[in-house]
Short mmCIF file of C-alpha atoms in Angstrom, two decimals:
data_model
loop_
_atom_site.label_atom_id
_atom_site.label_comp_id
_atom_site.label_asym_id
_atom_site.label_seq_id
_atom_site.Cartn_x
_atom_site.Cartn_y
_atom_site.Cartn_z
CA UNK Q 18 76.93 33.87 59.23
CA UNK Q 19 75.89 37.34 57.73
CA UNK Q 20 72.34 38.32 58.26
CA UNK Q 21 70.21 39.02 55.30
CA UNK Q 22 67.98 42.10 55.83
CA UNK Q 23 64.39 41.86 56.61
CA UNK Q 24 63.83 44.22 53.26
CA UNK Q 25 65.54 41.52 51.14
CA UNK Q 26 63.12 38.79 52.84
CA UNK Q 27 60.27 40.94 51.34
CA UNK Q 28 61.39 41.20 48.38
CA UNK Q 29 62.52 37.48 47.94
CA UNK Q 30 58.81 36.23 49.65
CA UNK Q 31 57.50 38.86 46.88
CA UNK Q 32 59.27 36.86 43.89
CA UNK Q 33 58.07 33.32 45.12
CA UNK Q 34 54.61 33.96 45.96
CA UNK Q 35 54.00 35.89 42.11
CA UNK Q 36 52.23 34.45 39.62
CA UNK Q 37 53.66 32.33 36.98
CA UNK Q 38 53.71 33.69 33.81
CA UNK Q 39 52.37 31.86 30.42
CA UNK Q 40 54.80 31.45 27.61
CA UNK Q 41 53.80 32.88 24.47
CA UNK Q 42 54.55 29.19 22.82
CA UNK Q 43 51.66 27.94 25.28
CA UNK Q 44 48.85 30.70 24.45
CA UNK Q 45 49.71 29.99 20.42
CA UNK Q 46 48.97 26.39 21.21
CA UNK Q 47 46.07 26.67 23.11
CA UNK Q 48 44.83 29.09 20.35
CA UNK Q 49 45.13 26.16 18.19
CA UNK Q 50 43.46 23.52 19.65
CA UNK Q 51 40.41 26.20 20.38
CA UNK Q 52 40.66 26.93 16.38
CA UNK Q 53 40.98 23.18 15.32
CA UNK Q 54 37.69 22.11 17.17
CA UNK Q 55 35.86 24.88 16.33
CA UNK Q 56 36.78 23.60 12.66
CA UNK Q 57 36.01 20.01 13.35
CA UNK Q 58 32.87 21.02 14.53
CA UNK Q 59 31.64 22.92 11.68
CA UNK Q 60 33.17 20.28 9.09
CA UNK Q 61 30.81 17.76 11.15
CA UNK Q 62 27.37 19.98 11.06
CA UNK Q 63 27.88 20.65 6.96
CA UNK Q 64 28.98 16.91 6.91
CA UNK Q 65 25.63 15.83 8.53
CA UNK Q 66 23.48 18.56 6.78
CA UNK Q 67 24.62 17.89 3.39
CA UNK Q 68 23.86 13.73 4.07
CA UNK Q 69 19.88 14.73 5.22
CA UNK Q 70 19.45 17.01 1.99
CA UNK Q 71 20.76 13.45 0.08
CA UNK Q 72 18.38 11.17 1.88
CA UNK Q 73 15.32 13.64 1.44
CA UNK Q 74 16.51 13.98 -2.32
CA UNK Q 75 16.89 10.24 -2.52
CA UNK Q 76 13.42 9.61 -0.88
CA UNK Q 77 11.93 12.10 -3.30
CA UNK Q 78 13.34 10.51 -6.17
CA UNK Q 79 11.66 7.35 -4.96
CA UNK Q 80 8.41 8.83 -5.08
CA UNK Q 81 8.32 10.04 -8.19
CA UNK Q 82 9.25 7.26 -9.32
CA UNK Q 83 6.18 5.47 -7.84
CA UNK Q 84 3.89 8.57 -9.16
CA UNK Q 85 5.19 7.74 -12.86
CA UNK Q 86 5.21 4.40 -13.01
CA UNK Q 87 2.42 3.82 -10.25
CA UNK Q 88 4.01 0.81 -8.30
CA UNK Q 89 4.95 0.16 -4.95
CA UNK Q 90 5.98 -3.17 -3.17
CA UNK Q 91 3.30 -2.52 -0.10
CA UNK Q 92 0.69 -2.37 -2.48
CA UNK Q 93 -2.54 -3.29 -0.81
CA UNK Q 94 -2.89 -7.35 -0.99
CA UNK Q 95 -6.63 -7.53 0.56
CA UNK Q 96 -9.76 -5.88 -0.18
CA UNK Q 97 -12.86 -6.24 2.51
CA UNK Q 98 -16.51 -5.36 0.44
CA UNK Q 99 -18.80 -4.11 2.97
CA UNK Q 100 -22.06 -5.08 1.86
CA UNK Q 101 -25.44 -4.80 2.32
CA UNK Q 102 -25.75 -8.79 3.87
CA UNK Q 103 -22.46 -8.29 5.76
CA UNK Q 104 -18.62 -8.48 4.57
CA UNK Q 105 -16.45 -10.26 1.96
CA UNK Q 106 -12.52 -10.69 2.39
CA UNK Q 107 -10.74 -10.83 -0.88
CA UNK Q 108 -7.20 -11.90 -1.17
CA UNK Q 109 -5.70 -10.02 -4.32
CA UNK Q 110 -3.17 -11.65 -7.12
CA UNK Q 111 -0.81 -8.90 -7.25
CA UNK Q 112 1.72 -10.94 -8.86
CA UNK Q 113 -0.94 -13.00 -11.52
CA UNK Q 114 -2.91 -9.97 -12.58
CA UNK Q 115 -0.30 -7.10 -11.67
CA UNK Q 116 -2.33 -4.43 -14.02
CA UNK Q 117 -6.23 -5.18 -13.28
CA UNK Q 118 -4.70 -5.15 -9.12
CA UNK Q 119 -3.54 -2.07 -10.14
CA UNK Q 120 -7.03 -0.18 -11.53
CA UNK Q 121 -8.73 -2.28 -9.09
CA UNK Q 122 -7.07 -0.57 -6.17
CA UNK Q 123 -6.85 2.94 -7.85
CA UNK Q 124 -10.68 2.81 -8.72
CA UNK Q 125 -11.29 1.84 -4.72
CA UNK Q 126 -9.32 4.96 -3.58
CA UNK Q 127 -12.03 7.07 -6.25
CA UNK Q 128 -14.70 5.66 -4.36
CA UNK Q 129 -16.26 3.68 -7.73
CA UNK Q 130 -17.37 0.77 -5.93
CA UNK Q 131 -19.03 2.82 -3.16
CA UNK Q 132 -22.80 2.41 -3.22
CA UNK Q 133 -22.59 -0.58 -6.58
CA UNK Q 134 -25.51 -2.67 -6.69
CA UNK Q 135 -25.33 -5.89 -7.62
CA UNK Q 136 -27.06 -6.16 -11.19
CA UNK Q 137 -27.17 -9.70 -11.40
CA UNK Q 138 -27.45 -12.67 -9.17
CA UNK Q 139 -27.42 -16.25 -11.15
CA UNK Q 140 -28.04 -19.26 -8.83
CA UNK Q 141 -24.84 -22.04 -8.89
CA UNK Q 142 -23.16 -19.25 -11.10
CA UNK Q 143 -22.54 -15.70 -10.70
CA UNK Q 144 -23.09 -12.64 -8.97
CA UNK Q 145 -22.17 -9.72 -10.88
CA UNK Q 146 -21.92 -5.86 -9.75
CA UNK Q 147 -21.99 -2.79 -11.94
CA UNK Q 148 -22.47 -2.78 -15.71
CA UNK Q 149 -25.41 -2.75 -17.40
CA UNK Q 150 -28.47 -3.43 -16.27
CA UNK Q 151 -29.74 -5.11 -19.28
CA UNK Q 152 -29.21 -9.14 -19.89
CA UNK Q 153 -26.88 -9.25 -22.13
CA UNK Q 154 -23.79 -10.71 -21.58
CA UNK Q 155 -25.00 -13.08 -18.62
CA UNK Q 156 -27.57 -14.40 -20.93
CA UNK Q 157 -24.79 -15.30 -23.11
CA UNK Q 158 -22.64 -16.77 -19.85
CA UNK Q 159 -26.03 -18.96 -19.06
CA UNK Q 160 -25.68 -20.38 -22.13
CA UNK Q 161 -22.56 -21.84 -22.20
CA UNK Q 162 -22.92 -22.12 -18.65
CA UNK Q 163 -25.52 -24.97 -19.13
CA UNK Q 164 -22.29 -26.91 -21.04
CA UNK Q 165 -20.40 -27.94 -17.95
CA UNK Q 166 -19.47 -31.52 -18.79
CA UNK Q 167 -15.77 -30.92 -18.78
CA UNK Q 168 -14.02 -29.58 -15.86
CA UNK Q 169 -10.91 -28.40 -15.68
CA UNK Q 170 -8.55 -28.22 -12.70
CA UNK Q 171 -7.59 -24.37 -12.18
CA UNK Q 172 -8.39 -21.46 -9.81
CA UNK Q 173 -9.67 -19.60 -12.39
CA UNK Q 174 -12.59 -22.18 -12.11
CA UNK Q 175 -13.20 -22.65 -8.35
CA UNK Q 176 -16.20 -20.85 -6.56
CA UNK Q 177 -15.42 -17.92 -5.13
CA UNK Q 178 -13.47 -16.12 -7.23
CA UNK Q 179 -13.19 -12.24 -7.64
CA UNK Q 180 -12.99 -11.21 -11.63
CA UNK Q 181 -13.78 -8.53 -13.85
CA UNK Q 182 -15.49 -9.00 -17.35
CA UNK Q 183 -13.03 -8.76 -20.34
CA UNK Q 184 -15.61 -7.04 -22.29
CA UNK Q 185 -15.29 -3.71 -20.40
CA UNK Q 186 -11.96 -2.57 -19.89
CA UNK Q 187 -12.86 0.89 -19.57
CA UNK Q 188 -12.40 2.09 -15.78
CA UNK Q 189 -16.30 3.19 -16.20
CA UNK Q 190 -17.18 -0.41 -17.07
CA UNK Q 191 -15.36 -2.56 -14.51
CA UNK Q 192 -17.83 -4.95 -13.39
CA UNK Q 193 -17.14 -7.31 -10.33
CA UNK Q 194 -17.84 -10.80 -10.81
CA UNK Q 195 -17.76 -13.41 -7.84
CA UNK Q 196 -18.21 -17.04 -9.08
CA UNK Q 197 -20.49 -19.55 -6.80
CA UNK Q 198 -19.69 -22.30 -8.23
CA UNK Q 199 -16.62 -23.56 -10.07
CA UNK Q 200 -17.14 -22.88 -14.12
CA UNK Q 201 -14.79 -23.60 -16.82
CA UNK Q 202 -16.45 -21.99 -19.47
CA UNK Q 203 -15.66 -18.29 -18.04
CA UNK Q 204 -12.09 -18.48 -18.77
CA UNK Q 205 -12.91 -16.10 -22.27
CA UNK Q 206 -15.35 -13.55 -20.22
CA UNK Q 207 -13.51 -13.18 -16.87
CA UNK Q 208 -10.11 -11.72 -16.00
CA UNK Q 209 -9.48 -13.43 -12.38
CA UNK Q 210 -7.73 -11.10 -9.79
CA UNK Q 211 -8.85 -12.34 -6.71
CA UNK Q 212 -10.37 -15.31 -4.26
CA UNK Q 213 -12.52 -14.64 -1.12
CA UNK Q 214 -10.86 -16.09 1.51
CA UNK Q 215 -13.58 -15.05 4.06
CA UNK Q 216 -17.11 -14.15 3.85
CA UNK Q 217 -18.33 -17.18 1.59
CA UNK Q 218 -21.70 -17.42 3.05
CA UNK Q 219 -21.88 -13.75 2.33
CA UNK Q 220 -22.04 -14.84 -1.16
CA UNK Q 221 -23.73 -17.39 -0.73
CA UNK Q 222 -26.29 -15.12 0.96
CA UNK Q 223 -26.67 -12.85 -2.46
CA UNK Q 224 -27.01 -15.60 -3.93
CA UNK Q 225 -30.48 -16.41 -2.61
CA UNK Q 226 -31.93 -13.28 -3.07
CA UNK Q 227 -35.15 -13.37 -5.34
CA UNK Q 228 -34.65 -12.16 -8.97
CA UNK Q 229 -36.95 -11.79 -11.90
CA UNK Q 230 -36.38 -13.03 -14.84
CA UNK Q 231 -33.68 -11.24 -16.29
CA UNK Q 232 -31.91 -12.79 -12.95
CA UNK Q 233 -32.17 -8.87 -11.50
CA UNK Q 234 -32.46 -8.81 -7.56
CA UNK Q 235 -36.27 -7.77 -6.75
CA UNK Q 236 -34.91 -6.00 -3.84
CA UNK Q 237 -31.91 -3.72 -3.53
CA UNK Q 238 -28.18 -5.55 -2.71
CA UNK Q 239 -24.99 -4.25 -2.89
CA UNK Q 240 -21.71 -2.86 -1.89
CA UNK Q 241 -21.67 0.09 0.31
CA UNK Q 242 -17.76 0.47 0.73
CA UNK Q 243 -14.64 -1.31 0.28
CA UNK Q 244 -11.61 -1.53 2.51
CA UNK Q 245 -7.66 -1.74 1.15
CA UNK Q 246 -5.40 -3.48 3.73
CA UNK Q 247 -1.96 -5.06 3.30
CA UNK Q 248 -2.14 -7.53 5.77
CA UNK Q 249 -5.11 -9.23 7.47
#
């Protein structure tokens, strides 16, 4: 058996212990699949940029829709008046008087009910804030008040009812009217946009307050703030 040459041995240890080389075919590859995630990456970051400009498009589109046409579904649907003999919970008919809701709530966030007295306080009747302070109109309301013989079954006769007078429909005008007592005759005079569902004896409260006799409070009562909430 022939010998093979310790200089061959080198050389033949050399060849097995070299590094294998990398086909061209497998570099191209691999320089694929480096180049098609880099692409799937970048398709996914415009993908997801592109869908948050839509949604804060689509969100401002919403609210300008609400600033021209000035509803929303989470409109406030209470109203708390602070006043000066303690607090009155209102529940609000958004859905039966959608439009005097509507000035009602806008005239709250201008502060016009902040610091309204109470002009008129009419035992087993009315008390009325804001207006003038002259007779007037609940002379007129005291009058046909006195003709109560036929009652008639609706909320917009029950006691405690929050309305505003029809007579005024300026936003300077709007008078609050609570009823203490359930009267049919008002049903002309009072736009109904509201019941106190909490806070009667408040009322009931202003309503014993001396007056002279234009049925003015002697002594100073009134609201000092009012509070919007959607849920109580």
């Amino acid at each position: 058996m022939a010998r093979i040459k310790p200089q061959a041995l080198l050389i033949q240890s050399k060849k097995k212990k070299g590094p294998t080389r990398i086909s061209t075919t497998t570099i191209v590859m691999c320089n694929l699949i480096i180049a098609l995630v880099a692409l799937s990456l970048i398709a996914t970051y415009r993908y997801w940029s592109r869908r948050s400009l839509d949604q804060s498009g689509s969100e401002l589109s919403n609210q300008e829709k609400i600033d021209v046409f000035g509803k929303k579904d989470d409109l406030p649907g209470y109203a708390i008046l602070n006043t000066s003999k303690g607090p009155i919970t209102v529940e609000l008919f958004k859905e039966a008087s959608p439009e005097v809701v509507d000035r009602f709530i806008d005239l709250c966030q201008k502060g016009r009910f902040k610091g309204m007295p109470f002009s008129h306080v009419i035992k087993h009747y009315i008390i009325k804030g804001g207006g003038s302070q002259e007779l007037g109109a609940a002379e007129d309301w005291i009058s046909k008040g006195k003709l109560r013989g036929q009652l008639v079954t609706s909320p917009k006769h029950e006691a405690f009812m929050l309305g505003t007078t029809k007579a005024r429909p300026d936003n300077k005008g709007f008078e609050l009217v609570i009823t203490t007592a359930p009267i049919p005759d008002l049903n002309d005079k009072l736009i109904v946009f509201g019941r106190v569902i909490k806070g009667e004896e408040v009322v009931q409260e202003i309503e014993e307050v001396d007056t002279d006799e234009h049925y003015r409070p002697k002594s100073s009562v009134g609201i000092t703030s009012v509070i919007l909430k959607q849920e109580i």
